[in-house]
Every structure is written in structure tokens, then in C-alpha cells.
PDB file of C-alpha atoms in Angstrom:
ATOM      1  CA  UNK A  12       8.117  99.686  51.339  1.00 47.00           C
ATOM      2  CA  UNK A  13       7.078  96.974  53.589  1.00 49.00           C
ATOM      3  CA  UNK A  14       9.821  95.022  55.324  1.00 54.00           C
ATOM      4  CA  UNK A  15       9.404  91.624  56.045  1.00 70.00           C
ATOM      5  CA  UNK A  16      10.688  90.256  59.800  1.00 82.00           C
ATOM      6  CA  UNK A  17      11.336  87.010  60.609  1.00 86.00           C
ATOM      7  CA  UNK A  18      12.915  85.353  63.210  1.00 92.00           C
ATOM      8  CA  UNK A  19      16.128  83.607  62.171  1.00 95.00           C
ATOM      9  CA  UNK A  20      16.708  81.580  65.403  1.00 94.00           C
ATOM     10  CA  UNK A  21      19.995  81.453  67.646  1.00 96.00           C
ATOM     11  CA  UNK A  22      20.833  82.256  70.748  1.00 97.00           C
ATOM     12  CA  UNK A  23      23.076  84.698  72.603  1.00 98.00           C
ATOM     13  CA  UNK A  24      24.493  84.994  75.938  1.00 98.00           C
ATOM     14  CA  UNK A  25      26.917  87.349  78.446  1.00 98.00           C
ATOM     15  CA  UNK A  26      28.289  86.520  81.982  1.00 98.00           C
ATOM     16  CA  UNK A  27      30.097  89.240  83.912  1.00 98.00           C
ATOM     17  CA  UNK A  28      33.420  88.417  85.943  1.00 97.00           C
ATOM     18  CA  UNK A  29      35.313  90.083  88.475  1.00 97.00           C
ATOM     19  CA  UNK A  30      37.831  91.455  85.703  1.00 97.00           C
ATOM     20  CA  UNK A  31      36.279  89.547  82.346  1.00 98.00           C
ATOM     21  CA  UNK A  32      33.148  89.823  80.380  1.00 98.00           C
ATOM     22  CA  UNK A  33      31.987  86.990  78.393  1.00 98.00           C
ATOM     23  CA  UNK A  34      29.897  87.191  75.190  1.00 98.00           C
ATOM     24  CA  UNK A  35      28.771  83.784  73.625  1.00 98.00           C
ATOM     25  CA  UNK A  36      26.389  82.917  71.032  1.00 98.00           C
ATOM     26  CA  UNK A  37      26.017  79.950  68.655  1.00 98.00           C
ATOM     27  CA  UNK A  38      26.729  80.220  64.735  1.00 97.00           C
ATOM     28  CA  UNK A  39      23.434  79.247  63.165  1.00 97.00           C
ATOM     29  CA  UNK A  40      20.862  81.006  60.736  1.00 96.00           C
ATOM     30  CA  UNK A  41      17.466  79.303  60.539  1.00 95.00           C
ATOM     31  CA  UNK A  42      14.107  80.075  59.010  1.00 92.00           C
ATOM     32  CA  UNK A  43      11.825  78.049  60.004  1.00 87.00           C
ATOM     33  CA  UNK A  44      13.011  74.678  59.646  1.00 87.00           C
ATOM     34  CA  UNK A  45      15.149  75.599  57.070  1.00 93.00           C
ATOM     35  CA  UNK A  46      19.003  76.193  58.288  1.00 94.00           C
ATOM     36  CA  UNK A  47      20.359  78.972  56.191  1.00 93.00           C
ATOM     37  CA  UNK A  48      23.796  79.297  57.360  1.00 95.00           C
ATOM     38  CA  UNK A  49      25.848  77.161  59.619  1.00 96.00           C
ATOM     39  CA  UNK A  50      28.249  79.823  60.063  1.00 95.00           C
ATOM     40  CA  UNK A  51      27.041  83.325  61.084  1.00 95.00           C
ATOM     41  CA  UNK A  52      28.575  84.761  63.960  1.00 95.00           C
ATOM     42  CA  UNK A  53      26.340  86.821  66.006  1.00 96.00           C
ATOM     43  CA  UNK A  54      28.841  88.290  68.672  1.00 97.00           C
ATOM     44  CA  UNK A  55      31.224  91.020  67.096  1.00 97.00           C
ATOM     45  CA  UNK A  56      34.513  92.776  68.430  1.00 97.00           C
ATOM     46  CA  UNK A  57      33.340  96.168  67.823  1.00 96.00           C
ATOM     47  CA  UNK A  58      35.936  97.944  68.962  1.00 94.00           C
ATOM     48  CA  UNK A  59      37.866  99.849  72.339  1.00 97.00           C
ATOM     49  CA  UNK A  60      37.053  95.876  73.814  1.00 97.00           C
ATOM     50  CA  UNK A  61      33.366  96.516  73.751  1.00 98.00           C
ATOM     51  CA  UNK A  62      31.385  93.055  72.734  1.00 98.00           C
ATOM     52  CA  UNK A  63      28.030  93.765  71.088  1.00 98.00           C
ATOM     53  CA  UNK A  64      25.513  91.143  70.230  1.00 97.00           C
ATOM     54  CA  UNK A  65      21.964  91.707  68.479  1.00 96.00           C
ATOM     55  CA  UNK A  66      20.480  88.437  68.020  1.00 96.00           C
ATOM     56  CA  UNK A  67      17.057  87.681  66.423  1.00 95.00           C
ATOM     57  CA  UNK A  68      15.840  88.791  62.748  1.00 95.00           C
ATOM     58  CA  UNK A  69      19.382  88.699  61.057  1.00 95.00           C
ATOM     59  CA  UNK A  70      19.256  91.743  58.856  1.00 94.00           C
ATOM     60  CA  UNK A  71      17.922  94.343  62.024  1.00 96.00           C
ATOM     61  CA  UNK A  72      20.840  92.846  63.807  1.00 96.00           C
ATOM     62  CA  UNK A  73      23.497  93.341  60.919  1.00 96.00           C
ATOM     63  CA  UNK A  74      22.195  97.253  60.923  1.00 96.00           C
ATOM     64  CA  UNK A  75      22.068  97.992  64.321  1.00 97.00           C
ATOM     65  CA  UNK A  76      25.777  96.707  64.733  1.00 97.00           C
ATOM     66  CA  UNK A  77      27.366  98.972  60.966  1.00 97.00           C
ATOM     67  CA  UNK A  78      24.744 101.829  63.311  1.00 97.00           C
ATOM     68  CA  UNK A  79      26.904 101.968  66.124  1.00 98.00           C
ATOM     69  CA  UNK A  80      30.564 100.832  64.907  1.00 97.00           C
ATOM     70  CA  UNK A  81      29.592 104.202  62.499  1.00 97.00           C
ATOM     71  CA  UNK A  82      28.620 106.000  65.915  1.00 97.00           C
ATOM     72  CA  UNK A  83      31.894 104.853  67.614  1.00 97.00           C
ATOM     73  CA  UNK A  84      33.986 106.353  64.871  1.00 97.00           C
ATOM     74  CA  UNK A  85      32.378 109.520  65.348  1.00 97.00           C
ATOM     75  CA  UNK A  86      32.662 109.345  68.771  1.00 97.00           C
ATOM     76  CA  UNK A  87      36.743 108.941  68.294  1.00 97.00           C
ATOM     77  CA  UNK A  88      36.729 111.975  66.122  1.00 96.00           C
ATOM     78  CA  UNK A  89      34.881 114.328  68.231  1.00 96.00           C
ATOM     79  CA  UNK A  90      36.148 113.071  71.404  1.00 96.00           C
ATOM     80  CA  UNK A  91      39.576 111.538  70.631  1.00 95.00           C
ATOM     81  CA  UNK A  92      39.252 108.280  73.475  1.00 96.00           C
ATOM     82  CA  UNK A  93      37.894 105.414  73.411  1.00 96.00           C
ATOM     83  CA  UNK A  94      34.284 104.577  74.373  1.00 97.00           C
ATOM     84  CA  UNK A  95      33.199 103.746  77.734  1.00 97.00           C
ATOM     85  CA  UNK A  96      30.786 100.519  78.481  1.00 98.00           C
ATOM     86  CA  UNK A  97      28.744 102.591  80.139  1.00 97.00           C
ATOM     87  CA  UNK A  98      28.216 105.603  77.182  1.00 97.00           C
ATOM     88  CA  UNK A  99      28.132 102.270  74.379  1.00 98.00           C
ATOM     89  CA  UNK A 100      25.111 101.354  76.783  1.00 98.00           C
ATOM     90  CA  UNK A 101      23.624 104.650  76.815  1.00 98.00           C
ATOM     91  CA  UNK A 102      24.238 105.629  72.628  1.00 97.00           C
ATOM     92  CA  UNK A 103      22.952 101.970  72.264  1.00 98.00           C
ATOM     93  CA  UNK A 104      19.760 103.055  74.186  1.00 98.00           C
ATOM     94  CA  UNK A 105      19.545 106.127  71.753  1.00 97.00           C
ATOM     95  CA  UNK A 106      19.938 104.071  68.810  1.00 97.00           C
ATOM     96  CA  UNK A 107      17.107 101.755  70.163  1.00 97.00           C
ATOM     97  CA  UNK A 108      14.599 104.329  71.352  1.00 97.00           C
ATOM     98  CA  UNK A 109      15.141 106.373  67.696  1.00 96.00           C
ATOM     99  CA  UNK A 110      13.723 103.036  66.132  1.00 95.00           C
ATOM    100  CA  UNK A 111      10.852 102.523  68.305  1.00 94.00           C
ATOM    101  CA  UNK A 112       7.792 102.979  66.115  1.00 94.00           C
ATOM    102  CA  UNK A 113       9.712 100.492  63.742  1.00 93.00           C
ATOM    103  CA  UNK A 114      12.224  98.414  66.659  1.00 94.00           C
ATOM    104  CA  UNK A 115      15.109  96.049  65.550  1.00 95.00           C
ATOM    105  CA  UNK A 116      13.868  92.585  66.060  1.00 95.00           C
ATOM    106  CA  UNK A 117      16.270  91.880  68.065  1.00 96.00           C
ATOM    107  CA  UNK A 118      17.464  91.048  71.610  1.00 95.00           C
ATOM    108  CA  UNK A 119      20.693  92.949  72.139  1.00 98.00           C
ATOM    109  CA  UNK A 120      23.297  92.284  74.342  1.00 98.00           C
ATOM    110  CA  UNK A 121      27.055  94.526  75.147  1.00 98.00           C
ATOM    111  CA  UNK A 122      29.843  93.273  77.232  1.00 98.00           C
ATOM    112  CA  UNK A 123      33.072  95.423  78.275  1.00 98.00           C
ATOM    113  CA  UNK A 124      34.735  96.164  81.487  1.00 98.00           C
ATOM    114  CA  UNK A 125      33.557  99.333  83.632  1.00 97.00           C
ATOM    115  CA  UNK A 126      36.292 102.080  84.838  1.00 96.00           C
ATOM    116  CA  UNK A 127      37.193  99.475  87.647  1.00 96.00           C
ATOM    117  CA  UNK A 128      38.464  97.036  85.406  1.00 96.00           C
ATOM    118  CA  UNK A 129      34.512  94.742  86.712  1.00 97.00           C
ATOM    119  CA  UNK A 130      32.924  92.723  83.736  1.00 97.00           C
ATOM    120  CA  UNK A 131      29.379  94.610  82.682  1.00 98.00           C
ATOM    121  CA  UNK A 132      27.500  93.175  80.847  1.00 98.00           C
ATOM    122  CA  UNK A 133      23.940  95.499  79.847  1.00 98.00           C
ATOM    123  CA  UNK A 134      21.163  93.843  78.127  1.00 98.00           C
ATOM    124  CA  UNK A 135      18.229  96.141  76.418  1.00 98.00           C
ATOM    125  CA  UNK A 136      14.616  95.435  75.077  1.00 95.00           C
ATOM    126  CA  UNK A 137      13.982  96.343  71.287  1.00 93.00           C
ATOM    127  CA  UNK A 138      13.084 100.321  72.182  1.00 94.00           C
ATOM    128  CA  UNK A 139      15.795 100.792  74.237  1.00 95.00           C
ATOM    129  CA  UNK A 140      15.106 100.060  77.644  1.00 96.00           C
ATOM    130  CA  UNK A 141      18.160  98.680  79.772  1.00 97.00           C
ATOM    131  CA  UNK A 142      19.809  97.707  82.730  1.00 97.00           C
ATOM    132  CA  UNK A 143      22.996  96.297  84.200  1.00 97.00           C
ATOM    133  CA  UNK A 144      23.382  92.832  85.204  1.00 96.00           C
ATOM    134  CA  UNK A 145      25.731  89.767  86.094  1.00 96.00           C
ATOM    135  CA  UNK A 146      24.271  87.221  83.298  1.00 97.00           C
ATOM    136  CA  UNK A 147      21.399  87.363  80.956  1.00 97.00           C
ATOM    137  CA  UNK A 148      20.400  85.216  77.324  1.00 98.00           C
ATOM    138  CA  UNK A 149      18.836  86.487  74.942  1.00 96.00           C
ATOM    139  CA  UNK A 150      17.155  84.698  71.739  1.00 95.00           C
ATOM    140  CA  UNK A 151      15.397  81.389  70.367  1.00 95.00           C
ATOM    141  CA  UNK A 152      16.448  79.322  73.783  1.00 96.00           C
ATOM    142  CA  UNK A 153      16.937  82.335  76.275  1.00 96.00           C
ATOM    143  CA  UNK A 154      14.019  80.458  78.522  1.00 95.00           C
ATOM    144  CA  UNK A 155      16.125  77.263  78.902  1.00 96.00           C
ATOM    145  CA  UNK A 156      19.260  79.006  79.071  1.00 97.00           C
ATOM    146  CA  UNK A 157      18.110  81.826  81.765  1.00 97.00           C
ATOM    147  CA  UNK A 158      17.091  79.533  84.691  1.00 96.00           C
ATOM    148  CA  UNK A 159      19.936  77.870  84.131  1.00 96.00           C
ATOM    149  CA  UNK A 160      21.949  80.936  84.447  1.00 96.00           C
ATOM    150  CA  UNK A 161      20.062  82.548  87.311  1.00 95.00           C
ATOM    151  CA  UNK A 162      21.065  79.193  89.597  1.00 94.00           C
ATOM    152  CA  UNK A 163      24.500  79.075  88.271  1.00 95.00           C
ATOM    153  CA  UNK A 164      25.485  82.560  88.214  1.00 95.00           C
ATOM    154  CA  UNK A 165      23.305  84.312  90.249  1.00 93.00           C
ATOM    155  CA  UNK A 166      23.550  81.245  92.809  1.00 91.00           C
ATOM    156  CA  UNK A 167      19.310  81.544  93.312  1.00 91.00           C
ATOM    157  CA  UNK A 168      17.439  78.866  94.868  1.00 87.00           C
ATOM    158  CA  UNK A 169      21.070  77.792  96.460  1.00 88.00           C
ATOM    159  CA  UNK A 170      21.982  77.157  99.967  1.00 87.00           C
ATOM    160  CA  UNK A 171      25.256  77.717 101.791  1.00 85.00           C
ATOM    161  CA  UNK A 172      25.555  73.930 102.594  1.00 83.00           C
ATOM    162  CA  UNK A 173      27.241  74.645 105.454  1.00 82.00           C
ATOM    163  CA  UNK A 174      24.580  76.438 107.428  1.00 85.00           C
ATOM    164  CA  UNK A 175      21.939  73.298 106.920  1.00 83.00           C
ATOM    165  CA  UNK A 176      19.628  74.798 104.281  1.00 80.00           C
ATOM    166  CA  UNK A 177      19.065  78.117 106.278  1.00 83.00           C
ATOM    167  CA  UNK A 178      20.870  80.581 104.362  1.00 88.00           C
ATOM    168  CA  UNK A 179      21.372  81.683 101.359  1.00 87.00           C
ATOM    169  CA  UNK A 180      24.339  80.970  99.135  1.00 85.00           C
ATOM    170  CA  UNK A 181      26.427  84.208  98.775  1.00 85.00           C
ATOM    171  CA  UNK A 182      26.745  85.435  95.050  1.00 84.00           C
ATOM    172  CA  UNK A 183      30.508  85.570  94.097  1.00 89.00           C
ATOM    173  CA  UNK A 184      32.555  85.949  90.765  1.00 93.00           C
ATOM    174  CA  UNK A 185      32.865  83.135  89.033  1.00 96.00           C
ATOM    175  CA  UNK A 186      36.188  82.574  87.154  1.00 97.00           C
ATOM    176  CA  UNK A 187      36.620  82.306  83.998  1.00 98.00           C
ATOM    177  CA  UNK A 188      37.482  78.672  83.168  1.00 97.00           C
ATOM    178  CA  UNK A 189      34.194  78.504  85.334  1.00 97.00           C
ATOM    179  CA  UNK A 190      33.010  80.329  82.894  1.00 98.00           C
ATOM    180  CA  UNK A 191      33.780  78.646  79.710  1.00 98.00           C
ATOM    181  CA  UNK A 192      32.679  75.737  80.727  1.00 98.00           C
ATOM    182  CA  UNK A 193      29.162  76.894  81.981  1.00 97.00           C
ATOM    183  CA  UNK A 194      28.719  78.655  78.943  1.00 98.00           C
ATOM    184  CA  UNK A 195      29.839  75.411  76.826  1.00 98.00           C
ATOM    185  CA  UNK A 196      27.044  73.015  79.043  1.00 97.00           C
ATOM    186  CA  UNK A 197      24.343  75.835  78.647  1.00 97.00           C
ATOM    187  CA  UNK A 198      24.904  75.382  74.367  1.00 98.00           C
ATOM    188  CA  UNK A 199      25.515  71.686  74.548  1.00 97.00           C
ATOM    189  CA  UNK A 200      22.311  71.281  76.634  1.00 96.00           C
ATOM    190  CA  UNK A 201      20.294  73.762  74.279  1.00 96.00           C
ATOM    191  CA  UNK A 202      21.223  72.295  70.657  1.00 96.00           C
ATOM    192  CA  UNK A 203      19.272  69.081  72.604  1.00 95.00           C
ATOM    193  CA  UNK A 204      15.822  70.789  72.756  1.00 93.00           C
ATOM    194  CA  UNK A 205      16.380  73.568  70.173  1.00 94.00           C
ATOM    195  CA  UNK A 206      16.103  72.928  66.838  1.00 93.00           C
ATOM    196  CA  UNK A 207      17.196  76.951  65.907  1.00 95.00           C
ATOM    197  CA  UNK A 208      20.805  76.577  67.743  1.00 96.00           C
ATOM    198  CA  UNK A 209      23.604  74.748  66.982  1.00 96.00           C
ATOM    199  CA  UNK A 210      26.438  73.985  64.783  1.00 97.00           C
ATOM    200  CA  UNK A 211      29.355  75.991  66.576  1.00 97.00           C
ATOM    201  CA  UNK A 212      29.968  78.114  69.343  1.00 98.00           C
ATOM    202  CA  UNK A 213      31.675  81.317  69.477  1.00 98.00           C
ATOM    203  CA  UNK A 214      32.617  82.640  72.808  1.00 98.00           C
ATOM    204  CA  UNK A 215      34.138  86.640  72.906  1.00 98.00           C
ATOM    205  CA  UNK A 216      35.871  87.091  75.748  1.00 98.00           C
ATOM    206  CA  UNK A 217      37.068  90.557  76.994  1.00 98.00           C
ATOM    207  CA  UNK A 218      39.918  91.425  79.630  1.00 97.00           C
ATOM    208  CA  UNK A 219      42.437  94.582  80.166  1.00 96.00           C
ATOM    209  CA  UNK A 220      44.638  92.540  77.992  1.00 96.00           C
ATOM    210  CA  UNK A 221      42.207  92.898  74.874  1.00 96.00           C
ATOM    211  CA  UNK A 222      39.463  90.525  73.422  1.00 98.00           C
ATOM    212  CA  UNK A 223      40.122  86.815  72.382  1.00 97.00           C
ATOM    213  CA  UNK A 224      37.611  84.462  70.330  1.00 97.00           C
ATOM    214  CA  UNK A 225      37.396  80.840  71.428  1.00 97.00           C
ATOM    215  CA  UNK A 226      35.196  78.195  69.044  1.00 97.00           C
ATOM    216  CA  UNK A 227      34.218  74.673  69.861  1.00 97.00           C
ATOM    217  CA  UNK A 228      31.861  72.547  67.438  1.00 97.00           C
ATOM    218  CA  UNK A 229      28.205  71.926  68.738  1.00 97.00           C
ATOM    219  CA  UNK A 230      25.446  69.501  67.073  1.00 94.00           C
ATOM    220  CA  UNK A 231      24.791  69.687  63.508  1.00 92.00           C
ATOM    221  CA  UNK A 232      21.416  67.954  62.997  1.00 84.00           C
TER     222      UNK A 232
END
């Protein structure tokens, strides 16, 4: 059987905080220049306040995400506690790798807090490969999004403006109305060079308290 890919646009991105993780990702389905859906979340409560988002060709995405929530279920039978972000990185990297002479088309991104209560947030290539890091966006307008990220989160290319341009700025944990609102200018600022993302945004965010969805209306044209 052949399977046909395609990539059905939108964009997906995850910021880490000092005791939050944020998963965003706008709400539409393109192909082509064709908008399919104006309303197809791509970030999903999966459960024990993991975020998982697997953004790209819609149907490998849909699969991956049924693949692990079946995995995590199995995981509460055998084990009988909930799921660490660090083991949902490393069955995610399992579920990846199994696929890799056929990958999901997808970029993949999983949010949770660590065993110190820290925002992760772990973002993996399509067989599997992954790593740990403070920001990263994935999808149709990851290379506008990214360098905005990396001087906004990651603080490069800033100086501490009170040493005159010699050093550095220090990195530090943004908070999370910081947050919100980065993530809300990174969208806004996308939908205006992008045809494949817009219509809404839905931002997961995950504390010790649980997970929460917030949604705010982006361009529709």
C-alpha cells in the first residue's frame, strides 16, 4: 500500500520555565493553498501533565499521539505511577526509532516538569533522535519563529547593558506572563509571512497544579 505524505502546514512551539512548561501551536490544516480546517489542535493533554505535540503531515501526527497515550496506559498498568518527562522522552524515542525506515512526518515536541518541579521541554527529529532544551519550534514557520526564540529566550546575541556591550547577557527564567505574551508576538508575527499558520492559537500550559488551555484568535486570511 503506498501512503501518501504531505505536509499540512502549522506550526508548534515549547518554552521551559523555572516551574512551567509551555506548549503552543496554532489551529490550522492546510494543503497547499488550500486551508482544510481552521480548527485542529495540534498540542494535546496526554495525560500525568505531559504536553505532546507532533506537528507536520496530520495523519503521522494523529498516530504517533493514539501510539503513546496507548503506551502510557500500559505503562500505568504494569507500573502503577504516573509517567516521568524524562521516560515519555525516552518511550517517545523508541516509538520514533521503531518507525525509522518509514518516519512520522513530523516534528515532535513534549513538555512536562522534571522531578524538581523545572519546565523540560525535549524536542526529537523524525527517527528518534533528541535532546533537552529551554525553547525550540518546530513546523511550517519554525525558521522565523527560532531566531526569534534563541534572542528572546536563550538571551543570544544580548548584552548585559550594564557592562557597556562587553558581556554577555545572563540566561534566566522567564515568567510566565513573559511567556504568554512572547509566545502570542511569535504567532501574531508568523500568520504575517506564513500563509500555512493562523486562525487561532492554542497555548497548553503545565504547572504542579495541573495543565490549563488558553486560546486567543489569530489572522484568518
Amino acid at each position: 500500500m503506498i501512503k501518501l505524505i504531505s505536509d499540512n502546514g502549522g506550526t508548534i512551539l515549547g518554552i521551559a520555565g523555572e516551574d512551567f512548561a509551555v506548549l503552543a501551536g496554532d489551529t490550522r490544516q492546510t494543503v497547499g493553498y488550500s486551508i482544510d480546517s481552521r480548527y485542529e489542535p495540534k498540542v494535546h493533554s496526554i495525560g500525568d501533565n505531559l504536553l505532546l505535540s507532533a506537528n507536520g503531515f496530520s495523519a503521522d501526527g494523529v498516530q504517533l499521539v493514539k501510539v503513546f497515550q496507548n503506551q502510557l496506559k500500559w505503562y500505568h498498568f504494569d507500573n502503577n505511577k504516573d509517567m516521568s518527562v524524562d521516560s515519555a522522552a525516552r518511550l517517545i524515542q523508541h516509538l520514533l526509532y521503531g518507525k525509522r525506515m518509514f518516519p512520522y512526518y513530523v516534528s515532535t515536541i513534549l513538555a512536562g516538569l522534571d522531578k524538581e518541579g523545572k519546565g523540560a521541554i525535549y524536542s526529537f527529529d523524525p527517527v528518534g533522535s533528541y535532546e533537552r532544551e529551554q525553547c525550540r519550534a518546530g513546523g511550517a514557520a519554525a525558521s522565523l519563529i527560532m531566531p526569534f526564540l534563541d534572542n528572546q529566550v536563550n538571551f543570544k546575541n544580548q548584552m548585559d547593558p550594564e557592562s557597556n556591550g562587553t558581556k554577555p547577557r545572563a540566561v534566566k527564567y522567564l515568567k510566565l506572563d513573559e511567556v504568554i505574551q512572547l509566545v502570542r508576538d511569535a504567532f501574531t508575527s508568523a500568520t504575517e509571512r506564513h500563509i500555512e499558520v493562523g486562525d487561532g492559537l492554542q497555548i497548553l500550559v503545565v504547572t504542579k497544579e495541573g495543565v490549563r488551555t488558553e486560546y486567543y484568535p489569530l489572522k484568518r486570511d
